[in-house]
Tab-separated table of C-alpha atoms and ligand atoms in Angstrom:
chain	number	residue	atom	x	y	z
M	19	UNK	CA	157.012	127.412	106.244
M	20	UNK	CA	154.412	126.904	103.546
M	21	UNK	CA	150.701	126.902	104.385
M	22	UNK	CA	150.740	123.582	102.540
M	23	UNK	CA	152.877	121.945	105.234
M	24	UNK	CA	151.527	119.237	107.556
M	25	UNK	CA	153.241	118.774	110.916
M	26	UNK	CA	153.451	115.134	111.949
M	27	UNK	CA	154.395	114.745	115.606
M	28	UNK	CA	155.148	111.489	117.404
M	29	UNK	CA	155.471	110.937	121.134
M	30	UNK	CA	157.570	108.781	123.430
M	31	UNK	CA	158.850	105.343	122.487
M	32	UNK	CA	157.507	105.514	118.943
M	33	UNK	CA	161.160	105.527	117.835
M	34	UNK	CA	161.052	101.838	118.896
M	35	UNK	CA	158.155	100.984	116.588
M	36	UNK	CA	158.703	97.677	114.779
M	37	UNK	CA	161.070	96.306	117.410
M	38	UNK	CA	158.504	94.596	119.695
M	39	UNK	CA	154.777	93.995	120.250
M	40	UNK	CA	154.124	93.432	116.517
M	41	UNK	CA	150.719	91.944	117.447
M	42	UNK	CA	149.715	95.398	118.738
M	43	UNK	CA	151.673	97.835	116.560
M	44	UNK	CA	152.636	95.815	113.466
M	45	UNK	CA	156.128	95.407	112.048
M	46	UNK	CA	156.594	98.787	110.412
M	47	UNK	CA	159.210	101.113	111.846
M	48	UNK	CA	158.838	104.847	112.425
M	49	UNK	CA	160.968	105.315	109.328
M	50	UNK	CA	158.332	103.340	107.383
M	51	UNK	CA	155.662	105.647	108.834
M	52	UNK	CA	157.622	108.675	107.635
M	53	UNK	CA	158.052	107.148	104.162
M	54	UNK	CA	154.296	106.465	103.974
M	55	UNK	CA	153.468	110.017	105.106
M	56	UNK	CA	155.849	111.559	102.543
M	57	UNK	CA	154.392	109.414	99.740
M	58	UNK	CA	150.770	110.274	100.583
M	59	UNK	CA	151.552	113.981	101.089
M	60	UNK	CA	153.328	114.071	97.714
M	61	UNK	CA	150.150	112.761	96.026
M	62	UNK	CA	148.506	116.027	97.106
M	63	UNK	CA	151.553	118.222	96.529
M	64	UNK	CA	151.899	118.806	100.270
M	65	UNK	CA	155.068	119.081	102.345
M	66	UNK	CA	155.493	117.399	105.712
M	67	UNK	CA	157.614	118.055	108.761
M	68	UNK	CA	158.043	114.764	110.616
M	69	UNK	CA	159.241	114.671	114.240
M	70	UNK	CA	159.476	112.299	117.168
M	71	UNK	CA	160.410	113.109	120.743
M	72	UNK	CA	160.547	111.263	124.047
M	73	UNK	CA	160.260	114.558	125.966
M	74	UNK	CA	156.993	116.260	126.854
M	75	UNK	CA	158.408	119.812	126.767
M	76	UNK	CA	159.938	119.243	123.343
M	77	UNK	CA	156.566	118.116	122.001
M	78	UNK	CA	154.947	121.237	123.510
M	79	UNK	CA	157.555	123.365	121.695
M	80	UNK	CA	156.950	121.540	118.400
M	81	UNK	CA	153.236	122.288	118.774
M	82	UNK	CA	154.041	125.976	119.420
M	83	UNK	CA	156.058	126.065	116.187
M	84	UNK	CA	153.100	124.597	114.286
M	85	UNK	CA	150.469	126.704	116.083
M	86	UNK	CA	149.565	129.274	113.471
M	87	UNK	CA	151.230	128.064	110.313
M	88	UNK	CA	150.699	125.090	108.117
M	89	UNK	CA	147.743	123.065	106.960
M	90	UNK	CA	147.366	121.031	110.124
M	91	UNK	CA	148.865	118.792	112.772
M	92	UNK	CA	148.795	114.994	112.832
M	93	UNK	CA	149.846	113.874	116.293
M	94	UNK	CA	150.347	110.510	117.909
M	95	UNK	CA	151.105	111.638	121.451
M	96	UNK	CA	151.713	107.981	122.478
M	97	UNK	CA	151.590	107.556	126.285
M	98	UNK	CA	151.290	111.356	126.780
M	99	UNK	CA	147.798	110.992	125.295
M	100	UNK	CA	146.686	109.620	128.643
M	101	UNK	CA	148.677	111.908	130.958
M	102	UNK	CA	149.566	115.282	129.487
M	103	UNK	CA	147.563	118.407	130.223
M	104	UNK	CA	150.577	120.394	128.916
M	105	UNK	CA	150.218	118.846	125.452
M	106	UNK	CA	146.444	119.338	125.527
M	107	UNK	CA	146.859	123.027	126.459
M	108	UNK	CA	149.425	123.547	123.686
M	109	UNK	CA	147.096	121.924	121.141
M	110	UNK	CA	144.155	123.997	122.405
M	111	UNK	CA	146.101	127.130	121.444
M	112	UNK	CA	146.405	126.004	117.803
M	113	UNK	CA	144.549	127.705	114.992
M	114	UNK	CA	144.936	124.834	112.537
M	115	UNK	CA	143.147	121.442	112.425
M	116	UNK	CA	144.512	118.669	114.627
M	117	UNK	CA	144.159	114.939	113.975
M	118	UNK	CA	144.993	112.568	116.828
M	119	UNK	CA	146.231	109.213	115.531
M	120	UNK	CA	146.777	105.934	117.358
M	121	UNK	CA	148.165	102.903	115.593
M	122	UNK	CA	146.342	100.507	117.930
M	123	UNK	CA	142.693	100.580	118.929
M	124	UNK	CA	143.226	102.068	122.374
M	125	UNK	CA	139.589	101.342	123.287
M	126	UNK	CA	140.040	97.590	123.246
M	127	UNK	CA	143.162	97.771	125.378
M	128	UNK	CA	143.779	98.536	129.064
M	129	UNK	CA	141.324	100.937	130.749
M	130	UNK	CA	144.060	103.550	131.314
M	131	UNK	CA	144.346	103.936	127.525
M	132	UNK	CA	140.639	104.727	127.120
M	133	UNK	CA	140.957	108.320	128.263
M	134	UNK	CA	142.691	110.892	126.087
M	135	UNK	CA	143.502	114.438	127.188
M	136	UNK	CA	143.984	115.260	123.499
M	137	UNK	CA	140.696	114.086	121.940
M	138	UNK	CA	138.706	116.960	123.446
M	139	UNK	CA	140.790	119.522	121.545
M	140	UNK	CA	141.323	117.493	118.351
M	141	UNK	CA	139.411	118.014	115.127
M	142	UNK	CA	139.305	114.256	114.603
M	143	UNK	CA	140.564	111.035	116.158
M	144	UNK	CA	141.752	107.895	114.360
M	145	UNK	CA	142.575	104.673	116.220
M	146	UNK	CA	143.160	101.080	115.236
M	147	UNK	CA	143.940	101.521	111.533
M	148	UNK	CA	147.614	100.708	112.036
M	149	UNK	CA	150.006	103.124	110.362
M	150	UNK	CA	147.346	103.743	107.674
M	151	UNK	CA	145.798	106.078	110.261
M	152	UNK	CA	148.533	108.624	109.467
M	153	UNK	CA	147.759	108.339	105.742
M	154	UNK	CA	144.037	108.788	106.417
M	155	UNK	CA	144.691	111.949	108.449
M	156	UNK	CA	146.868	113.413	105.661
M	157	UNK	CA	144.156	112.667	103.080
M	158	UNK	CA	141.510	114.412	105.190
M	159	UNK	CA	143.804	117.418	105.688
M	160	UNK	CA	144.522	117.559	101.957
M	161	UNK	CA	140.978	118.769	101.376
M	162	UNK	CA	140.548	120.542	104.710
M	163	UNK	CA	139.977	123.933	103.115
M	164	UNK	CA	137.298	122.586	100.790
M	165	UNK	CA	135.225	120.953	103.516
M	166	UNK	CA	132.901	122.369	106.142
M	167	UNK	CA	134.135	122.105	109.702
M	168	UNK	CA	132.987	118.879	111.333
M	169	UNK	CA	133.004	120.412	114.793
M	170	UNK	CA	129.594	120.732	116.402
M	171	UNK	CA	130.667	123.371	118.938
M	172	UNK	CA	133.538	125.288	117.380
A	224	LIG	O1	148.435	103.008	119.501
A	224	LIG	C1	149.177	103.984	119.573
A	224	LIG	O2	149.605	104.580	118.571
A	224	LIG	C2	149.637	104.502	120.933
A	224	LIG	O3	149.633	105.919	120.881
A	224	LIG	C3	151.046	103.972	121.135
A	224	LIG	C4	151.625	104.272	122.512
A	224	LIG	C5	150.645	103.902	123.630
A	224	LIG	O4	151.166	104.340	124.879
A	224	LIG	C6	149.268	104.505	123.399
A	224	LIG	O5	148.409	104.065	124.430
A	224	LIG	C7	148.710	104.063	122.062
A	224	LIG	C8	152.931	103.507	122.710
A	224	LIG	C9	154.024	103.918	121.763
A	224	LIG	C10	155.229	103.036	121.938
A	224	LIG	O6	155.189	102.048	120.915
A	224	LIG	C11	156.118	101.044	120.881
A	224	LIG	C12	155.965	100.141	119.870
A	224	LIG	C13	156.839	99.087	119.757
A	224	LIG	C14	157.876	98.950	120.652
A	224	LIG	C15	158.024	99.861	121.655
A	224	LIG	C16	157.149	100.922	121.761
């Protein structure tokens, strides 16, 4: 795997994107998200590995594979955002930057979506930009090595 690879990981039910709740998630499918990510990554000569899983343990294993190699992780953990200490612990073991992305603005939705187990171990969090949030995360990662670390308490 090249150090110029970005791992893009998607959690449960995101395979159904575009099939319902367009008022919340828009009409784009996960395939459209992948196409967008590949186009933006190509602008910066970066490779991407794009995955989706409905299984917590599989996502943990994908994070382990990304742990030490690659430019960074862009993860939409979907509902596991609000429940999974296993995914948080796996992300906490990573040595590369992590961007948490949510298509919807979770903070103007139900209270149970306001807490994220992931945000506390992420480098940055993007919510409510629709699928453009993935593109924004890739753009930030594209100059990750040229920027100072934003973290206050690394
Ligand atoms: O806004 C996001 O990206 C979320 O991560 C999406 C999750 C939700 O549980 C989080 O609170 C916020 C839901 C992903 C499932 O999305 C579907 C979209 C259309 C049809 C079916 C599922």
